[in-house]
Tab-separated table of C-alpha atoms and ligand atoms in Angstrom:
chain	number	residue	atom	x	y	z
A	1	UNK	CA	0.000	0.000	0.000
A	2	UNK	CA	1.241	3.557	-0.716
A	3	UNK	CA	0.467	6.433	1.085
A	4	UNK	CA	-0.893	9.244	-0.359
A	5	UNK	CA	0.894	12.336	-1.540
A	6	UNK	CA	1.902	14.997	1.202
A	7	UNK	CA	1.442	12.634	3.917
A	8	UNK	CA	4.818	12.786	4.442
A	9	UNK	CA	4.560	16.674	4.551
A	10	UNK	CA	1.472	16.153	7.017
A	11	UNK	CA	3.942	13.752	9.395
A	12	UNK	CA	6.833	16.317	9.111
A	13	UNK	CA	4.510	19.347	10.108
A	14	UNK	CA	2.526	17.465	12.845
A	15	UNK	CA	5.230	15.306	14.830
A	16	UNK	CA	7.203	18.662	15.436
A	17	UNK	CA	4.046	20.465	16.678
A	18	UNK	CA	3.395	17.969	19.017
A	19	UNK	CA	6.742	17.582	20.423
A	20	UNK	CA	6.966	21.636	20.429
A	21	UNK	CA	2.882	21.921	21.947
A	22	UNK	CA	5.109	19.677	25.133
A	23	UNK	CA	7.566	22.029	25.160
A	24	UNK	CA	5.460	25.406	24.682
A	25	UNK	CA	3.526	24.039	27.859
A	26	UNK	CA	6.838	24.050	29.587
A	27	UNK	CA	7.858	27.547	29.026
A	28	UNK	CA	4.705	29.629	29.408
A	29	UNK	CA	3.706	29.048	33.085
A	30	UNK	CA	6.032	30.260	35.997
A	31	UNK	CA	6.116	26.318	36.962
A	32	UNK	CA	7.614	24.409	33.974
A	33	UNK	CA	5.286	21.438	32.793
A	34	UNK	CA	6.686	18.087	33.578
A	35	UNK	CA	7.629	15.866	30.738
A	36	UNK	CA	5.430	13.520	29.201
A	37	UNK	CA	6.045	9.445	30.767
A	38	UNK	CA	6.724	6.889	28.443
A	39	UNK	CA	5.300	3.181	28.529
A	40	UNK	CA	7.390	0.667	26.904
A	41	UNK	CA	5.968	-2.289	26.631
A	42	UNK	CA	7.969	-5.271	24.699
A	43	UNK	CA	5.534	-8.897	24.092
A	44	UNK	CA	8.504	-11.489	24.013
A	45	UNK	CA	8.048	-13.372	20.890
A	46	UNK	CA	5.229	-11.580	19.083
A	47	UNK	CA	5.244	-12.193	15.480
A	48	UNK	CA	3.555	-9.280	13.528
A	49	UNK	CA	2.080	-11.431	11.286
A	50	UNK	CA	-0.212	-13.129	14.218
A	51	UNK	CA	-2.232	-9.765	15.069
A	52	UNK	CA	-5.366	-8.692	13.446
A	53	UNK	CA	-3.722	-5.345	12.730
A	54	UNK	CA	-1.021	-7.035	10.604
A	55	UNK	CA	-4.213	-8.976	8.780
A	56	UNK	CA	-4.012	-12.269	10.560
A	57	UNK	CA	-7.935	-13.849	10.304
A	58	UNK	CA	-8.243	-15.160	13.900
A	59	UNK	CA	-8.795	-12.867	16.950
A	60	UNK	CA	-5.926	-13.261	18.315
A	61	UNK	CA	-5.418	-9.051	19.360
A	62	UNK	CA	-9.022	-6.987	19.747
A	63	UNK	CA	-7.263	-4.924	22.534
A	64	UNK	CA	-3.646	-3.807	20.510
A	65	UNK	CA	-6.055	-3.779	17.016
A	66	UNK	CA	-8.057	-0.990	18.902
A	67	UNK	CA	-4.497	0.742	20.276
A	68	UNK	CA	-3.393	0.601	16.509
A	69	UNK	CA	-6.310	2.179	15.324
A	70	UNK	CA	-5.643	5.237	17.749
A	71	UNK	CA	-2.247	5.316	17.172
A	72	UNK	CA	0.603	4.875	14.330
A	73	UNK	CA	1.149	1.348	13.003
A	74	UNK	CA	4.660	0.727	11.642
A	75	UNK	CA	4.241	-2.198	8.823
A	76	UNK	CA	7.593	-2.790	8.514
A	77	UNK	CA	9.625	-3.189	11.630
A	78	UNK	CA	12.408	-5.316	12.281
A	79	UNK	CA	14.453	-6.949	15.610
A	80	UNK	CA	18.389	-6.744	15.851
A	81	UNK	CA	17.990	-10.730	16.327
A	82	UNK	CA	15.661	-13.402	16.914
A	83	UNK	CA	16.958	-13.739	20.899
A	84	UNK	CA	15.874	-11.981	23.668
A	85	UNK	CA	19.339	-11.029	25.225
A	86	UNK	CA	20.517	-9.104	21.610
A	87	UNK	CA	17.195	-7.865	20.823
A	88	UNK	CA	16.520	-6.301	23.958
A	89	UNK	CA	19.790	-4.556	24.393
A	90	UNK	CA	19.402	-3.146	20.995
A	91	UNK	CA	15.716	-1.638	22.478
A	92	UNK	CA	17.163	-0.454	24.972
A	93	UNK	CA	20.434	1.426	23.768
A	94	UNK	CA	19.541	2.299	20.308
A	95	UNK	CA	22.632	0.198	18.962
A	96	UNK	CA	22.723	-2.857	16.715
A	97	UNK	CA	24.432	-6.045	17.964
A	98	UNK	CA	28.187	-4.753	16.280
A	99	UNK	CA	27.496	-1.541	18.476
A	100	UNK	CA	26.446	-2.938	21.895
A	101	UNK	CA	28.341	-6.163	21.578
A	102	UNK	CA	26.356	-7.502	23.870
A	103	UNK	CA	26.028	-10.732	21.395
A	104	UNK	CA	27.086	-13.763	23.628
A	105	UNK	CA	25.654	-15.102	27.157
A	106	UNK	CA	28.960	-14.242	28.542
A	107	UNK	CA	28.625	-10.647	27.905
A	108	UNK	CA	27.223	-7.159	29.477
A	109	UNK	CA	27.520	-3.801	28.727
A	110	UNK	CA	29.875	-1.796	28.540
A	111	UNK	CA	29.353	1.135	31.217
A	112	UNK	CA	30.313	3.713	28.186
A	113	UNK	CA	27.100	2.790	26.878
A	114	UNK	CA	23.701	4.440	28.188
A	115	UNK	CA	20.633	2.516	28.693
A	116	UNK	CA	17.381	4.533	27.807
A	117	UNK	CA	16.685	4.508	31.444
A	118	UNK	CA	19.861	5.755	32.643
A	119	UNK	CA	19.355	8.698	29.858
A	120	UNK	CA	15.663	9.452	31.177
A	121	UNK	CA	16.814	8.919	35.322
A	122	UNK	CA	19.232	11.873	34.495
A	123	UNK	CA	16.525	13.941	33.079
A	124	UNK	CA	14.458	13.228	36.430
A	125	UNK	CA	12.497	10.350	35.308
A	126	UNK	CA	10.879	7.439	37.695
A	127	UNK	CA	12.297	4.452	36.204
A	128	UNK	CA	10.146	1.287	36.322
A	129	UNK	CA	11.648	-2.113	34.660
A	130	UNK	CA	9.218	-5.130	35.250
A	131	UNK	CA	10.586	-7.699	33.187
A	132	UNK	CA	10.707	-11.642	33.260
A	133	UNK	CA	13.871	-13.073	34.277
A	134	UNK	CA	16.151	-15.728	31.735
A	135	UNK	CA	18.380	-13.214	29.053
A	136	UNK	CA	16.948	-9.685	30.593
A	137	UNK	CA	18.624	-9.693	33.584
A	138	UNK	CA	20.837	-7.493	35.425
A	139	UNK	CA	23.736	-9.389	34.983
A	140	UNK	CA	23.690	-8.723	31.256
A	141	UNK	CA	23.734	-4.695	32.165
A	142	UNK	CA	19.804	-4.441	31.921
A	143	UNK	CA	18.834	-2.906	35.300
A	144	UNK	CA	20.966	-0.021	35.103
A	145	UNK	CA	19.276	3.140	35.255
A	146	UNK	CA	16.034	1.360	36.435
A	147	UNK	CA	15.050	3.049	39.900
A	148	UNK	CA	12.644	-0.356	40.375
A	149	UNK	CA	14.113	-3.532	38.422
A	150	UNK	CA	11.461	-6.346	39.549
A	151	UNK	CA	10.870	-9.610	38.120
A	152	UNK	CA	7.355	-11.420	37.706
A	153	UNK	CA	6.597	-14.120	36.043
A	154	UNK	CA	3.301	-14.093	34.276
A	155	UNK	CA	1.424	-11.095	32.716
A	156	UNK	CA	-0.853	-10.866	36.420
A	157	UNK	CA	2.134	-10.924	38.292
A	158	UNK	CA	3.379	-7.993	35.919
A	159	UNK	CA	0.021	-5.894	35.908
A	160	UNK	CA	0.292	-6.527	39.930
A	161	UNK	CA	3.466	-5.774	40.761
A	162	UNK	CA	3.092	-2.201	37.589
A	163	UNK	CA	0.327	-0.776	39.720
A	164	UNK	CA	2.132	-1.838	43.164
A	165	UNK	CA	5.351	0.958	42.078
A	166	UNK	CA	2.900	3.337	39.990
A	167	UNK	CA	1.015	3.851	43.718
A	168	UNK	CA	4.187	4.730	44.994
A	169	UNK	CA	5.768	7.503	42.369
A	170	UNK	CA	5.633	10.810	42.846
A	171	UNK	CA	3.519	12.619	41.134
A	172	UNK	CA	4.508	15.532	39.916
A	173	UNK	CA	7.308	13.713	37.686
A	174	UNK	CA	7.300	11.858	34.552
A	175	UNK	CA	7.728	8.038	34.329
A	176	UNK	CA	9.156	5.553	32.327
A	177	UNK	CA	7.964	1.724	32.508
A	178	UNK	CA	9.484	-0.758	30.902
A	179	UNK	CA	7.157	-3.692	30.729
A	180	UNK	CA	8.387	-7.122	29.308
A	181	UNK	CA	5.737	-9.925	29.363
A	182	UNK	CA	7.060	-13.185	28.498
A	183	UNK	CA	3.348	-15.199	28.336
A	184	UNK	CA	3.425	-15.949	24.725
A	185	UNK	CA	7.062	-17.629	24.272
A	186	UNK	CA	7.355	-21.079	25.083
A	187	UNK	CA	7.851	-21.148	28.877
A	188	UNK	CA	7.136	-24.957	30.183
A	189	UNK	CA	8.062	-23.825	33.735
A	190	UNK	CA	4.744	-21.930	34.445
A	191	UNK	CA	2.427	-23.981	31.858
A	192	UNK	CA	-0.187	-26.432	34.027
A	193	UNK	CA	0.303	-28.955	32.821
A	194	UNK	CA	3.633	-28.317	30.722
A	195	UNK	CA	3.660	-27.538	27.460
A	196	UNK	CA	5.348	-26.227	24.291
A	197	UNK	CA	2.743	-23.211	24.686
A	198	UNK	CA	-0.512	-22.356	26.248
A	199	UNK	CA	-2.863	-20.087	27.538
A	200	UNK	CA	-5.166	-20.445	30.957
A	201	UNK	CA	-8.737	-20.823	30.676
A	202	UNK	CA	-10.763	-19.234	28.928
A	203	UNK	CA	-8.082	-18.876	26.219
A	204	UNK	CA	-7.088	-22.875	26.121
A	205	UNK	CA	-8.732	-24.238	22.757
A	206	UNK	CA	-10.250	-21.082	22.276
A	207	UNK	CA	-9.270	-21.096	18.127
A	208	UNK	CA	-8.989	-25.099	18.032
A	209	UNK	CA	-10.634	-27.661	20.378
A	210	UNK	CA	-8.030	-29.981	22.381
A	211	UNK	CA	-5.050	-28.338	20.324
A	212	UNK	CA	-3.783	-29.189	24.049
A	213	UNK	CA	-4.368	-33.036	23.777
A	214	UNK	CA	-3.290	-33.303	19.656
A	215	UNK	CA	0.484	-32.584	21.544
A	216	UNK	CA	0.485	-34.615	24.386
A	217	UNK	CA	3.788	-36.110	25.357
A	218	UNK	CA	5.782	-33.568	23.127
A	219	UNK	CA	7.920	-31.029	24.066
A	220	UNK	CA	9.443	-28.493	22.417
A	221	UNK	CA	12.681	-30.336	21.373
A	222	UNK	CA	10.654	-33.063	19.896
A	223	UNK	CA	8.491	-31.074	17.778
A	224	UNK	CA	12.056	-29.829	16.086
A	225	UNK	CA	11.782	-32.341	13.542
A	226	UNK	CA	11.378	-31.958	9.653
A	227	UNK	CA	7.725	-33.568	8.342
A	228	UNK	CA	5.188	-32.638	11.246
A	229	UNK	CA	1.719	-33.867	10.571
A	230	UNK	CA	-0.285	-31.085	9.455
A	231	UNK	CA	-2.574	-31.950	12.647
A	232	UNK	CA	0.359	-31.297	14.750
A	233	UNK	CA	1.271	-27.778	13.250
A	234	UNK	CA	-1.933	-26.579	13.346
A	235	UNK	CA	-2.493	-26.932	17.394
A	236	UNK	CA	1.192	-26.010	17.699
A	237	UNK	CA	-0.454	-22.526	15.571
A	238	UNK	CA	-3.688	-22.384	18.050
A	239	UNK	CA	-1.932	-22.740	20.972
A	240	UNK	CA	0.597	-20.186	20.198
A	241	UNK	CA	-2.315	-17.620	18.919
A	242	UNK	CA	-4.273	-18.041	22.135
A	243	UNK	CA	-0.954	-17.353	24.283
A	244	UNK	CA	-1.774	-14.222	22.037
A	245	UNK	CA	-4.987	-13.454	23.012
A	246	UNK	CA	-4.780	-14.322	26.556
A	247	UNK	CA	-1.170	-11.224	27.092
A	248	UNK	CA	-3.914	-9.260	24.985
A	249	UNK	CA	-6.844	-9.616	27.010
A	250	UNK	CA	-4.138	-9.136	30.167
A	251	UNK	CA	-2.968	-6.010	28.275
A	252	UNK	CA	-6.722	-4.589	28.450
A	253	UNK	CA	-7.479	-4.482	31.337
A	254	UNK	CA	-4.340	-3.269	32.402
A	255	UNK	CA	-4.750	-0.343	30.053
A	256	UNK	CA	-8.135	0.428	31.105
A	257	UNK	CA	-6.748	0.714	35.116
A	258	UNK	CA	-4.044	3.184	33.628
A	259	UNK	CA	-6.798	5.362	31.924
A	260	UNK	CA	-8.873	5.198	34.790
A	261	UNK	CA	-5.937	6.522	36.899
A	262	UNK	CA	-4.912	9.364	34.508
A	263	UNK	CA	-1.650	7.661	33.479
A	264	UNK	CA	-2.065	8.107	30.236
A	265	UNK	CA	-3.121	11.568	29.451
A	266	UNK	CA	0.361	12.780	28.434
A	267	UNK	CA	2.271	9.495	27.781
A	268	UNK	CA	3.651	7.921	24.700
A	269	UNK	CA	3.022	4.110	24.612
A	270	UNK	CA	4.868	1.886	22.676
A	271	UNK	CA	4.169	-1.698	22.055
A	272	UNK	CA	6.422	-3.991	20.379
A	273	UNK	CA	8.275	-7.199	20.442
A	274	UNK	CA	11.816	-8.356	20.514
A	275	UNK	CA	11.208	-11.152	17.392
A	276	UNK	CA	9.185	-13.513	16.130
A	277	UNK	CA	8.827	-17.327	16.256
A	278	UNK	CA	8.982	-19.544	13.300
A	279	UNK	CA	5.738	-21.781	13.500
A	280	UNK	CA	7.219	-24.683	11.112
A	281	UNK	CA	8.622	-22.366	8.953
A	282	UNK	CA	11.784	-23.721	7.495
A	283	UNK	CA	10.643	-26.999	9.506
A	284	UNK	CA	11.557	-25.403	12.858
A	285	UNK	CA	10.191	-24.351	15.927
A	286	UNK	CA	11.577	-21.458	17.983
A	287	UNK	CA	13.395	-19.075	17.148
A	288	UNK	CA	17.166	-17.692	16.809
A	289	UNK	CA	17.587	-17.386	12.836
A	290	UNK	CA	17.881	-14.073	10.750
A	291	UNK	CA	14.707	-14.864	9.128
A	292	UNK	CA	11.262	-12.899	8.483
A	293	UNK	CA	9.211	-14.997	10.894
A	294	UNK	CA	11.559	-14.472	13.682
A	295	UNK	CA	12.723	-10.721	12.215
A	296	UNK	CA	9.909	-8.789	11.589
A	297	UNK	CA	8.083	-7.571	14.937
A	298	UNK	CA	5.169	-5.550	15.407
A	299	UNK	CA	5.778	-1.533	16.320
A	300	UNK	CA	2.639	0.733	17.464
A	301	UNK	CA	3.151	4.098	19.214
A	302	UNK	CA	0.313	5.444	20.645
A	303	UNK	CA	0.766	9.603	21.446
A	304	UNK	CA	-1.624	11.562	24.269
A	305	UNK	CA	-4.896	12.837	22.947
A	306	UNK	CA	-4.387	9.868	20.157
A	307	UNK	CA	-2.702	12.192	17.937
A	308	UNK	CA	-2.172	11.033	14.110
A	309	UNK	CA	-5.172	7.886	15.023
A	310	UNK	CA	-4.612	5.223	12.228
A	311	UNK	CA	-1.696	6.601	10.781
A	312	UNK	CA	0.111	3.399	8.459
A	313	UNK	CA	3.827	4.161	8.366
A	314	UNK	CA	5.612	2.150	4.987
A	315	UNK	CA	9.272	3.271	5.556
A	316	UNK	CA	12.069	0.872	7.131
A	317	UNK	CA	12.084	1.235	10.927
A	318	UNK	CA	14.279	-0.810	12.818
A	319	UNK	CA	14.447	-1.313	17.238
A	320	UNK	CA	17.419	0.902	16.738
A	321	UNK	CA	14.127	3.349	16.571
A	322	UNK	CA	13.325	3.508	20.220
A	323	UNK	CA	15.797	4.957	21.950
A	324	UNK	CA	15.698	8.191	19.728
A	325	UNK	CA	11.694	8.037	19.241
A	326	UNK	CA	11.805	8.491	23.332
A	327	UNK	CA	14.224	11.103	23.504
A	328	UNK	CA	12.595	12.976	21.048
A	329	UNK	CA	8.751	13.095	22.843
A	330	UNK	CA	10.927	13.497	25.968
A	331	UNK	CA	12.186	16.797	24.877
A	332	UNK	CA	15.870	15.609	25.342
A	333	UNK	CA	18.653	16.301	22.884
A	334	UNK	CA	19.182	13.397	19.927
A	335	UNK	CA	22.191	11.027	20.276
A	336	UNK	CA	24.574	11.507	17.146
A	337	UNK	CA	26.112	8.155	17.764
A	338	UNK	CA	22.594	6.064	17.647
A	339	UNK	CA	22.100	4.806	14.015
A	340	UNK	CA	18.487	5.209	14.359
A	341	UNK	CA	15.693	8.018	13.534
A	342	UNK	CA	12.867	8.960	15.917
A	343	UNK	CA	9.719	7.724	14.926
A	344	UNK	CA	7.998	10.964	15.143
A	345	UNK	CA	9.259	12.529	12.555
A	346	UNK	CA	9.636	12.268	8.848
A	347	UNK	CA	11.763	8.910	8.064
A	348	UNK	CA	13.839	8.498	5.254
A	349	UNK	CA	12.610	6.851	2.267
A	350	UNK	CA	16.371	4.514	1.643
A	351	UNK	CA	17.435	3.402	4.285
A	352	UNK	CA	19.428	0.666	4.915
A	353	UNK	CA	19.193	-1.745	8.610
A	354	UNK	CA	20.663	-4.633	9.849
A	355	UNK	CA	20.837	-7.285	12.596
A	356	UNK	CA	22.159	-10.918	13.595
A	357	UNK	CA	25.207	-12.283	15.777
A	358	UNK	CA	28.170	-13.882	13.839
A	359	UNK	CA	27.977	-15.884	11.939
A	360	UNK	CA	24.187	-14.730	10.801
A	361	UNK	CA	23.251	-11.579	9.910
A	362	UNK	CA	20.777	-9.695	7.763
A	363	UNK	CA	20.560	-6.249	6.223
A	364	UNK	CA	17.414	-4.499	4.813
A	365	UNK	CA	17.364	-2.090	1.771
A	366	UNK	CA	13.755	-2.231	1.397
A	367	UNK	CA	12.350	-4.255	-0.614
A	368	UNK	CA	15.305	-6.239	-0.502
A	369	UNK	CA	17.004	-8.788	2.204
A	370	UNK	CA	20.060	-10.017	1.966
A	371	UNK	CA	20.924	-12.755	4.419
A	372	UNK	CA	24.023	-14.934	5.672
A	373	UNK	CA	24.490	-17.560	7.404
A	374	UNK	CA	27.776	-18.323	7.805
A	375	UNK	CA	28.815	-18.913	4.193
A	376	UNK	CA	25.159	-19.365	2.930
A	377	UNK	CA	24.338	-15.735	1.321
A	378	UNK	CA	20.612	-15.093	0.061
A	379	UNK	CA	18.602	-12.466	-1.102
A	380	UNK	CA	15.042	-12.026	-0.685
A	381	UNK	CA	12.461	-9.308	-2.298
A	382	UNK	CA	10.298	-8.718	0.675
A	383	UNK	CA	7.582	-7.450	-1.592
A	384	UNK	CA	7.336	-10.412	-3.724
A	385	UNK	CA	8.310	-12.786	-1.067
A	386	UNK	CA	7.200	-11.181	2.471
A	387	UNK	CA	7.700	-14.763	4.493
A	388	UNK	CA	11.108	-15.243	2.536
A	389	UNK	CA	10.057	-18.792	1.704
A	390	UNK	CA	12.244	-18.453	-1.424
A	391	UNK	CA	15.524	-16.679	-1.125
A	392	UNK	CA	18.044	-16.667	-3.728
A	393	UNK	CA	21.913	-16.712	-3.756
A	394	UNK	CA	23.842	-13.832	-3.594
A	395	UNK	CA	27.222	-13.093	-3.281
A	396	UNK	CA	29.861	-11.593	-0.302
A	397	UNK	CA	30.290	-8.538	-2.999
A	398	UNK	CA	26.480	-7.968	-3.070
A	399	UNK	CA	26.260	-8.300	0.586
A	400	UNK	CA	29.276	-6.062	1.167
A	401	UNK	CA	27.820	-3.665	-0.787
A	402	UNK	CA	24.748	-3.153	1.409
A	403	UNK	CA	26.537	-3.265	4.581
A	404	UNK	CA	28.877	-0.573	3.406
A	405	UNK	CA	25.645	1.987	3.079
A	406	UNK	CA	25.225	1.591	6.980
A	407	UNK	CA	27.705	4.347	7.804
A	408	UNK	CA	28.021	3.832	11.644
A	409	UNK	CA	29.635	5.802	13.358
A	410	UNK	CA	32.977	4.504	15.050
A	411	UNK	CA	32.465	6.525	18.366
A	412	UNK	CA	29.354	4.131	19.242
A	413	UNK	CA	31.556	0.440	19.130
A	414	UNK	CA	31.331	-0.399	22.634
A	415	UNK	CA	34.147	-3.420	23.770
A	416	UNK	CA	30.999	-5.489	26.252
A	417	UNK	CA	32.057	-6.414	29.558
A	418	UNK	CA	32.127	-10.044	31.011
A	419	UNK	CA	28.671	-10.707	32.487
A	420	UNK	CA	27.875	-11.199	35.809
A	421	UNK	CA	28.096	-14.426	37.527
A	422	UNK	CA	25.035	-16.420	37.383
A	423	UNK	CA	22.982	-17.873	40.663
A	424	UNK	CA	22.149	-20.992	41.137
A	425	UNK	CA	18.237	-20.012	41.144
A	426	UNK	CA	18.987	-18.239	37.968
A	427	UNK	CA	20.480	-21.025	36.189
A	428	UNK	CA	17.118	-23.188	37.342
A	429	UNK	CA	15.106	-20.438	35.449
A	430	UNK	CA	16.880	-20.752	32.415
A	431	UNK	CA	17.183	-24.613	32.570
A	432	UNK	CA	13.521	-24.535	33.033
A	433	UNK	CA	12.935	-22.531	29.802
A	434	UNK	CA	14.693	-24.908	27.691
A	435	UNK	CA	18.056	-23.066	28.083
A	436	UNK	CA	20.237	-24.303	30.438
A	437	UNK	CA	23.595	-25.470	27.794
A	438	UNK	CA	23.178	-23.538	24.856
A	439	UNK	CA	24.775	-20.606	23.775
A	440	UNK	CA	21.104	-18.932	23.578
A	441	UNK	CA	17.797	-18.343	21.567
B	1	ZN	ZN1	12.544	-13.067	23.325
């Protein structure tokens, strides 16, 4: 879909009247306007593709399909990587993988470079991170900057434990919340009785009856197997889409406890994921590779007053986006050394992004991917081929060619630190998501 003449003219007129409208407020009275909070909320594992707003047939998302339609959609968004640990780093610094480093389990971040919520604590902001323990963590360099860094488990822990530090801020300053909600990856510890994924009642079998029972005795390892039965994928797909719908239906009501307690009247909410999942694509469960299902996430910002409602954005944008797009509504000064744009203003129509962890890695120059894996080098026209179910090969020139057009700038290489020594109880988590040996997904 194209967007119709001048819009972009309409974006670059309206995004700076907002943003200056924030700042106006704060110069004409003899008691300067706080700044607006910011509510960051990142659905592990949320492929785009999944949500009504993206087109997906099944009601998986009636609560973020109503938040898209009174905010600004971004069709075509994409992750740093399809892990947690790279993906959110890359959120949450405005740097891609090369730039953070922060690319290995053994890793954390380098002190030289600023997490958002170190940026916004400076500029007086209450700092909330609620996140789900395994690769956020604060070993990894995540909880700096948060002034409250609690874990929960499930989305009703999270909602719980938001409104538990939101009673206690003060209110006369801005916030920023960081919400990660971890209920639609594949988490057998807190599934009843364990499973690859699932929802609680009502959501269990709500899009296919007994999906539950069609997968008893698998787990997750087993289902990684070429030639499923079609019966199998298809409740691996239900069960997945009603993890969906139950975070969504969580998200709701949360929301509607935030309008009723004024939260949101001059916050910027931003809902997103760190990457997909590949649901038999490329016979494979999980996630980890550079491809679409596991690279493209979805990307709504929703301003106060639900300012530019419905607004479908075409260009690029990348996680590299946030970081700036926050600064910006927060009235603070742009970062040079991030390699991405703010998301309220007019974005550049070539542009070229990137992502992975040696030895994968992908680069966008819309409508074409390029892709390697190790010495296997594809292309892909997104347009043609949006799922890239049929890549083609390409060469190291070709994909030296696009990664040349990045232009980063050397000042924002950070050398990571060695990560923190994991407990005992932490290493149980992670063993009980499926990850205690490997080098990470
Ligand atoms: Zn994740």
């Amino acid at each position: 879909m194209k967007r119709a003449p001048g819009q972009d003219l309409f974006r670059e007129r309206t995004a700076p009247l907002l943003i200056a409208s924030v700042l106006a407020l704060a110069g004409c009275g003899q008691t300067p306007a706080p700044r607006p909070s910011v509510v960051l909320v990142s659905i592990d594992t949320l492929r785009a593709d999944h949500l009504g707003l993206y087109g997906y047939a099944r009601p998986t998302s009636p609560f973020l399909d109503r938040i898209a339609a009174e905010g600004v959609v971004f069709e075509r968004a994409f992750t740093s990587a399809a892990w947690t640990l790279i993906a959110h780093m890359t959120m949450l610094t405005g740097l891609y993988p090369e730039q953070h480093g922060v690319t290995e389990k053994t890793r954390q971040l380098s002190t030289g470079a600023p997490l958002l919520a170190e940026r916004l604590r400076r500029a007086g902001y209450q700092t909330l991170g609620l996140y789900r323990s395994g690769w956020v963590h604060e070993r990894f360099g995540f909880g700096r900057g948060f002034d409250v860094f609690r874990r929960h488990t499930t989305v009703e822990e999270a909602e719980e434990h938001l409104f538990e530090e939101l009673a206690r801020l003060d209110p006369e300053r801005p916030f920023f919340v960081f919400l990660h909600l971890f209920d639609v990856h594949n988490d057998p510890s807190t599934k009843s009785p364990p499973s690859v994924f699932s929802a609680p009642p009502p959501f269990q079998d709500l899009f296919l009856p007994e999906a539950q029972k069609r997968l008893e005795g698998e787990t997750y390892d087993s289902l990684k197997k070429r030639g499923l039965p079609k019966e199998t994928v298809e409740a691996m797909v239900a069960l997945y889409d009603e993890g969906i719908r139950h975070v969504d239906a969580a998200l709701a009501g949360c929301f509607a406890r935030l309008e009723a307690e004024g939260r949101l009247a001059n916050t910027l909410v931003i809902l997103t994921s760190d990457h997909g999942e590949s649901l038999a694509q490329r016979d494979n469960w999980g996630h980890g590779g550079p491809w679409q299902e596991g690279i493209r996430v979805p990307l709504i910002l929703r301003l106060p007053g639900n300012a530019r409602a419905g607004e479908r954005i075409h260009e690029v944008v990348h996680l590299v986006d946030v970081t700036p797009t926050v600064l910006d509504f927060a009235g603070l000064p742009p970062d040079p050394a991030l390699p991405g744009c703010s998301l309220l203003r007019a974005l550049p129509a070539e542009r070229v992004v990137t992502g992975g962890n040696d030895p994968l890695q992908y680069l966008v120059r819309w409508p074409r991917k390029i892709t390697r894996a190790g010495h296997y080098i594809a292309w892909t026209d997104l347009e043609a081929d949006p799922l890239e179910r049929d890549p083609r090969p390409a060469s190291a020139d070709e994909f030296e060619a696009v990664r040349a057009a990045l232009k980063l700038d050397p000042s924002s290489f950070h050398a990571p630190l060695a990560a923190g020594a994991i407990s005992p109880e932490d290493m149980a988590e992670l063993e009980a998501l499926g990850y205690g040996g490997e080098a990470g997904k």
